[in-house]
Amino acid sequence: MGQQTASPRVQQRRQATLLEIRTTARQLLCEHGPSGVTINAVARQMGMSGPAVYRYYNSHDALVEAIITDFYQELTETMMAARDTCPPDRPGKRLLLTCRAMRAWALEHPNEFSWLFASPVTSAAKPDEESPRQQAGQQFESVFLDQLGEVWKKAPYPVRPFADLAPSTQRQMTDYSARTNSTLPPEALHMFLSSWIKLYGLLCMEILGQLDFAYSDLEPVFEENLYELCAAHNLTYEPAAG
């Protein structure tokens, strides 16, 4: 006889327990940092045994993967909600709202952001292409790429000629363009990534407190980067409201 399918009620209880495990792990992350997120710590917090938790996540890496997936999805939804408060005929404003929403989420959730973007990449953070974490990361990435793809389609902006890029950069951007199915040509992707690296790097340094020696308020510096991002892509920069 084949294996019986669990009843809807059993499946609901399992999904509720999975969510409770991830929620508990997130609380431990915020209270104690990454080292505080262990299977045994989660089990103690929930009044379960370690082996009982392993019936839901069979390893620490599997739990970390699930939590990171949640963080990506939450951040992506936050950015898309901010973006969609503005109509599509104002692409510059939509991109600005997206970037500002990312920074606001990072400032509100520094531990989560650090685990997503400011931690060393381990084997657990390199899942296969079909994993939920990888798909969630690609959805996050597409929030930016899709917007700039639409901008390029309507009005291509000046970029450094592809032939002027280093051969290694040409190969990498050609591969990246193929992987992402982006409507941006490789040379435009390179320009976008150069802007993204500056924006992302600044945000990581802000969340980690690496610029506290010089700045007590990095919002104006972040806005300078947004201004440059808009200028590079022929978009209109609009200061943040208020």
mmCIF file with all atom_site columns, N, CA, C and O in Angstrom, residues 14 19 35-37 44 74-75 90 94 99 140 142 145 160 170 174 177 203 206 215 217 219 231 242:
data_model
loop_
_atom_site.group_PDB
_atom_site.id
_atom_site.type_symbol
_atom_site.label_atom_id
_atom_site.label_alt_id
_atom_site.label_comp_id
_atom_site.label_asym_id
_atom_site.label_entity_id
_atom_site.label_seq_id
_atom_site.pdbx_PDB_ins_code
_atom_site.Cartn_x
_atom_site.Cartn_y
_atom_site.Cartn_z
_atom_site.occupancy
_atom_site.B_iso_or_equiv
_atom_site.pdbx_formal_charge
_atom_site.auth_seq_id
_atom_site.auth_comp_id
_atom_site.auth_asym_id
_atom_site.auth_atom_id
_atom_site.pdbx_PDB_model_num
ATOM 1   N N  . ARG A 1 14  ? 1.222  21.001 11.404  1.00 0.00 ? 14  ARG A N  1
ATOM 2   C CA . ARG A 1 14  ? 2.644  20.957 11.064  1.00 0.00 ? 14  ARG A CA 1
ATOM 3   C C  . ARG A 1 14  ? 3.122  22.328 10.581  1.00 0.00 ? 14  ARG A C  1
ATOM 4   O O  . ARG A 1 14  ? 4.187  22.800 10.993  1.00 0.00 ? 14  ARG A O  1
ATOM 5   N N  . LEU A 1 19  ? 6.176  27.355 11.494  1.00 0.00 ? 19  LEU A N  1
ATOM 6   C CA . LEU A 1 19  ? 6.204  28.805 11.640  1.00 0.00 ? 19  LEU A CA 1
ATOM 7   C C  . LEU A 1 19  ? 6.640  29.198 13.040  1.00 0.00 ? 19  LEU A C  1
ATOM 8   O O  . LEU A 1 19  ? 7.441  30.143 13.216  1.00 0.00 ? 19  LEU A O  1
ATOM 9   N N  . SER A 1 35  ? 24.890 33.263 16.897  1.00 0.00 ? 35  SER A N  1
ATOM 10  C CA . SER A 1 35  ? 25.348 32.139 17.718  1.00 0.00 ? 35  SER A CA 1
ATOM 11  C C  . SER A 1 35  ? 24.269 31.630 18.662  1.00 0.00 ? 35  SER A C  1
ATOM 12  O O  . SER A 1 35  ? 24.358 30.497 19.156  1.00 0.00 ? 35  SER A O  1
ATOM 13  N N  . GLY A 1 36  ? 23.249 32.457 18.913  1.00 0.00 ? 36  GLY A N  1
ATOM 14  C CA . GLY A 1 36  ? 22.173 32.038 19.807  1.00 0.00 ? 36  GLY A CA 1
ATOM 15  C C  . GLY A 1 36  ? 21.120 31.192 19.130  1.00 0.00 ? 36  GLY A C  1
ATOM 16  O O  . GLY A 1 36  ? 20.232 30.651 19.808  1.00 0.00 ? 36  GLY A O  1
ATOM 17  N N  . VAL A 1 37  ? 21.208 31.074 17.804  1.00 0.00 ? 37  VAL A N  1
ATOM 18  C CA . VAL A 1 37  ? 20.204 30.311 17.065  1.00 0.00 ? 37  VAL A CA 1
ATOM 19  C C  . VAL A 1 37  ? 20.709 28.882 16.868  1.00 0.00 ? 37  VAL A C  1
ATOM 20  O O  . VAL A 1 37  ? 21.445 28.579 15.929  1.00 0.00 ? 37  VAL A O  1
ATOM 21  N N  . ARG A 1 44  ? 14.368 24.498 23.628  1.00 0.00 ? 44  ARG A N  1
ATOM 22  C CA . ARG A 1 44  ? 14.151 24.932 25.023  1.00 0.00 ? 44  ARG A CA 1
ATOM 23  C C  . ARG A 1 44  ? 13.117 26.047 25.088  1.00 0.00 ? 44  ARG A C  1
ATOM 24  O O  . ARG A 1 44  ? 12.233 26.042 25.954  1.00 0.00 ? 44  ARG A O  1
ATOM 25  N N  . GLU A 1 74  ? 9.969  38.755 3.248   1.00 0.00 ? 74  GLU A N  1
ATOM 26  C CA . GLU A 1 74  ? 9.456  39.908 3.979   1.00 0.00 ? 74  GLU A CA 1
ATOM 27  C C  . GLU A 1 74  ? 10.022 41.204 3.410   1.00 0.00 ? 74  GLU A C  1
ATOM 28  O O  . GLU A 1 74  ? 9.291  42.183 3.208   1.00 0.00 ? 74  GLU A O  1
ATOM 29  N N  . LEU A 1 75  ? 11.327 41.229 3.175   1.00 0.00 ? 75  LEU A N  1
ATOM 30  C CA . LEU A 1 75  ? 11.954 42.431 2.629   1.00 0.00 ? 75  LEU A CA 1
ATOM 31  C C  . LEU A 1 75  ? 11.428 42.735 1.228   1.00 0.00 ? 75  LEU A C  1
ATOM 32  O O  . LEU A 1 75  ? 11.133 43.891 0.903   1.00 0.00 ? 75  LEU A O  1
ATOM 33  N N  . ARG A 1 90  ? 6.021  56.942 -13.222 1.00 0.00 ? 90  ARG A N  1
ATOM 34  C CA . ARG A 1 90  ? 7.059  57.692 -12.496 1.00 0.00 ? 90  ARG A CA 1
ATOM 35  C C  . ARG A 1 90  ? 8.139  56.712 -12.037 1.00 0.00 ? 90  ARG A C  1
ATOM 36  O O  . ARG A 1 90  ? 8.287  56.422 -10.849 1.00 0.00 ? 90  ARG A O  1
ATOM 37  N N  . ARG A 1 94  ? 9.460  55.426 -8.195  1.00 0.00 ? 94  ARG A N  1
ATOM 38  C CA . ARG A 1 94  ? 9.258  54.035 -7.787  1.00 0.00 ? 94  ARG A CA 1
ATOM 39  C C  . ARG A 1 94  ? 10.578 53.395 -7.340  1.00 0.00 ? 94  ARG A C  1
ATOM 40  O O  . ARG A 1 94  ? 10.622 52.676 -6.339  1.00 0.00 ? 94  ARG A O  1
ATOM 41  N N  . CYS A 1 99  ? 14.273 51.653 -2.843  1.00 0.00 ? 99  CYS A N  1
ATOM 42  C CA . CYS A 1 99  ? 15.545 51.722 -2.128  1.00 0.00 ? 99  CYS A CA 1
ATOM 43  C C  . CYS A 1 99  ? 15.360 52.227 -0.695  1.00 0.00 ? 99  CYS A C  1
ATOM 44  O O  . CYS A 1 99  ? 15.993 51.709 0.242   1.00 0.00 ? 99  CYS A O  1
ATOM 45  N N  . PHE A 1 140 ? 13.867 38.945 -4.776  1.00 0.00 ? 140 PHE A N  1
ATOM 46  C CA . PHE A 1 140 ? 14.394 40.194 -4.235  1.00 0.00 ? 140 PHE A CA 1
ATOM 47  C C  . PHE A 1 140 ? 15.192 40.935 -5.310  1.00 0.00 ? 140 PHE A C  1
ATOM 48  O O  . PHE A 1 140 ? 15.012 42.124 -5.537  1.00 0.00 ? 140 PHE A O  1
ATOM 49  N N  . SER A 1 142 ? 14.989 40.677 -8.523  1.00 0.00 ? 142 SER A N  1
ATOM 50  C CA . SER A 1 142 ? 14.184 41.103 -9.658  1.00 0.00 ? 142 SER A CA 1
ATOM 51  C C  . SER A 1 142 ? 13.420 42.394 -9.383  1.00 0.00 ? 142 SER A C  1
ATOM 52  O O  . SER A 1 142 ? 13.014 43.084 -10.322 1.00 0.00 ? 142 SER A O  1
ATOM 53  N N  . LEU A 1 145 ? 15.975 44.743 -10.844 1.00 0.00 ? 145 LEU A N  1
ATOM 54  C CA . LEU A 1 145 ? 16.275 44.502 -12.253 1.00 0.00 ? 145 LEU A CA 1
ATOM 55  C C  . LEU A 1 145 ? 15.069 44.747 -13.152 1.00 0.00 ? 145 LEU A C  1
ATOM 56  O O  . LEU A 1 145 ? 15.208 45.293 -14.250 1.00 0.00 ? 145 LEU A O  1
ATOM 57  N N  . ARG A 1 160 ? 28.723 52.661 -20.676 1.00 0.00 ? 160 ARG A N  1
ATOM 58  C CA . ARG A 1 160 ? 30.045 52.404 -21.238 1.00 0.00 ? 160 ARG A CA 1
ATOM 59  C C  . ARG A 1 160 ? 29.941 51.292 -22.279 1.00 0.00 ? 160 ARG A C  1
ATOM 60  O O  . ARG A 1 160 ? 29.318 50.258 -22.031 1.00 0.00 ? 160 ARG A O  1
ATOM 61  N N  . GLN A 1 170 ? 33.303 41.387 -19.306 1.00 0.00 ? 170 GLN A N  1
ATOM 62  C CA . GLN A 1 170 ? 32.410 41.033 -20.414 1.00 0.00 ? 170 GLN A CA 1
ATOM 63  C C  . GLN A 1 170 ? 31.844 39.625 -20.232 1.00 0.00 ? 170 GLN A C  1
ATOM 64  O O  . GLN A 1 170 ? 30.629 39.405 -20.372 1.00 0.00 ? 170 GLN A O  1
ATOM 65  N N  . THR A 1 174 ? 27.912 38.862 -19.364 1.00 0.00 ? 174 THR A N  1
ATOM 66  C CA . THR A 1 174 ? 27.165 38.076 -20.342 1.00 0.00 ? 174 THR A CA 1
ATOM 67  C C  . THR A 1 174 ? 26.507 36.880 -19.650 1.00 0.00 ? 174 THR A C  1
ATOM 68  O O  . THR A 1 174 ? 25.332 36.569 -19.884 1.00 0.00 ? 174 THR A O  1
ATOM 69  N N  . SER A 1 177 ? 23.665 38.146 -17.353 1.00 0.00 ? 177 SER A N  1
ATOM 70  C CA . SER A 1 177 ? 22.502 38.531 -18.149 1.00 0.00 ? 177 SER A CA 1
ATOM 71  C C  . SER A 1 177 ? 21.701 37.296 -18.557 1.00 0.00 ? 177 SER A C  1
ATOM 72  O O  . SER A 1 177 ? 20.468 37.290 -18.494 1.00 0.00 ? 177 SER A O  1
ATOM 73  N N  . LEU A 1 203 ? 24.927 50.630 2.947   1.00 0.00 ? 203 LEU A N  1
ATOM 74  C CA . LEU A 1 203 ? 23.910 50.166 3.882   1.00 0.00 ? 203 LEU A CA 1
ATOM 75  C C  . LEU A 1 203 ? 24.487 49.129 4.849   1.00 0.00 ? 203 LEU A C  1
ATOM 76  O O  . LEU A 1 203 ? 24.206 49.160 6.057   1.00 0.00 ? 203 LEU A O  1
ATOM 77  N N  . GLU A 1 206 ? 26.524 50.932 7.371   1.00 0.00 ? 206 GLU A N  1
ATOM 78  C CA . GLU A 1 206 ? 25.667 51.646 8.317   1.00 0.00 ? 206 GLU A CA 1
ATOM 79  C C  . GLU A 1 206 ? 25.100 50.690 9.362   1.00 0.00 ? 206 GLU A C  1
ATOM 80  O O  . GLU A 1 206 ? 25.157 50.967 10.569  1.00 0.00 ? 206 GLU A O  1
ATOM 81  N N  . TYR A 1 215 ? 30.136 59.582 10.966  1.00 0.00 ? 215 TYR A N  1
ATOM 82  C CA . TYR A 1 215 ? 28.751 59.998 10.716  1.00 0.00 ? 215 TYR A CA 1
ATOM 83  C C  . TYR A 1 215 ? 27.836 59.544 11.858  1.00 0.00 ? 215 TYR A C  1
ATOM 84  O O  . TYR A 1 215 ? 27.903 58.400 12.300  1.00 0.00 ? 215 TYR A O  1
ATOM 85  N N  . ASP A 1 217 ? 24.554 60.438 11.255  1.00 0.00 ? 217 ASP A N  1
ATOM 86  C CA . ASP A 1 217 ? 23.328 60.369 10.437  1.00 0.00 ? 217 ASP A CA 1
ATOM 87  C C  . ASP A 1 217 ? 23.745 60.106 9.003   1.00 0.00 ? 217 ASP A C  1
ATOM 88  O O  . ASP A 1 217 ? 24.290 60.984 8.318   1.00 0.00 ? 217 ASP A O  1
ATOM 89  N N  . GLU A 1 219 ? 21.628 59.148 6.542   1.00 0.00 ? 219 GLU A N  1
ATOM 90  C CA . GLU A 1 219 ? 20.553 59.310 5.571   1.00 0.00 ? 219 GLU A CA 1
ATOM 91  C C  . GLU A 1 219 ? 20.952 60.257 4.438   1.00 0.00 ? 219 GLU A C  1
ATOM 92  O O  . GLU A 1 219 ? 20.704 59.935 3.261   1.00 0.00 ? 219 GLU A O  1
ATOM 93  N N  . ALA A 1 231 ? 20.716 59.719 -11.616 1.00 0.00 ? 231 ALA A N  1
ATOM 94  C CA . ALA A 1 231 ? 21.425 60.425 -12.677 1.00 0.00 ? 231 ALA A CA 1
ATOM 95  C C  . ALA A 1 231 ? 22.028 59.450 -13.681 1.00 0.00 ? 231 ALA A C  1
ATOM 96  O O  . ALA A 1 231 ? 21.980 59.676 -14.901 1.00 0.00 ? 231 ALA A O  1
ATOM 97  N N  . GLY A 1 242 ? 9.030  64.924 3.643   1.00 0.00 ? 242 GLY A N  1
ATOM 98  C CA . GLY A 1 242 ? 9.269  65.296 5.047   1.00 0.00 ? 242 GLY A CA 1
ATOM 99  C C  . GLY A 1 242 ? 10.723 65.570 5.332   1.00 0.00 ? 242 GLY A C  1
ATOM 100 O O  . GLY A 1 242 ? 11.095 65.747 6.467   1.00 0.00 ? 242 GLY A O  1
#
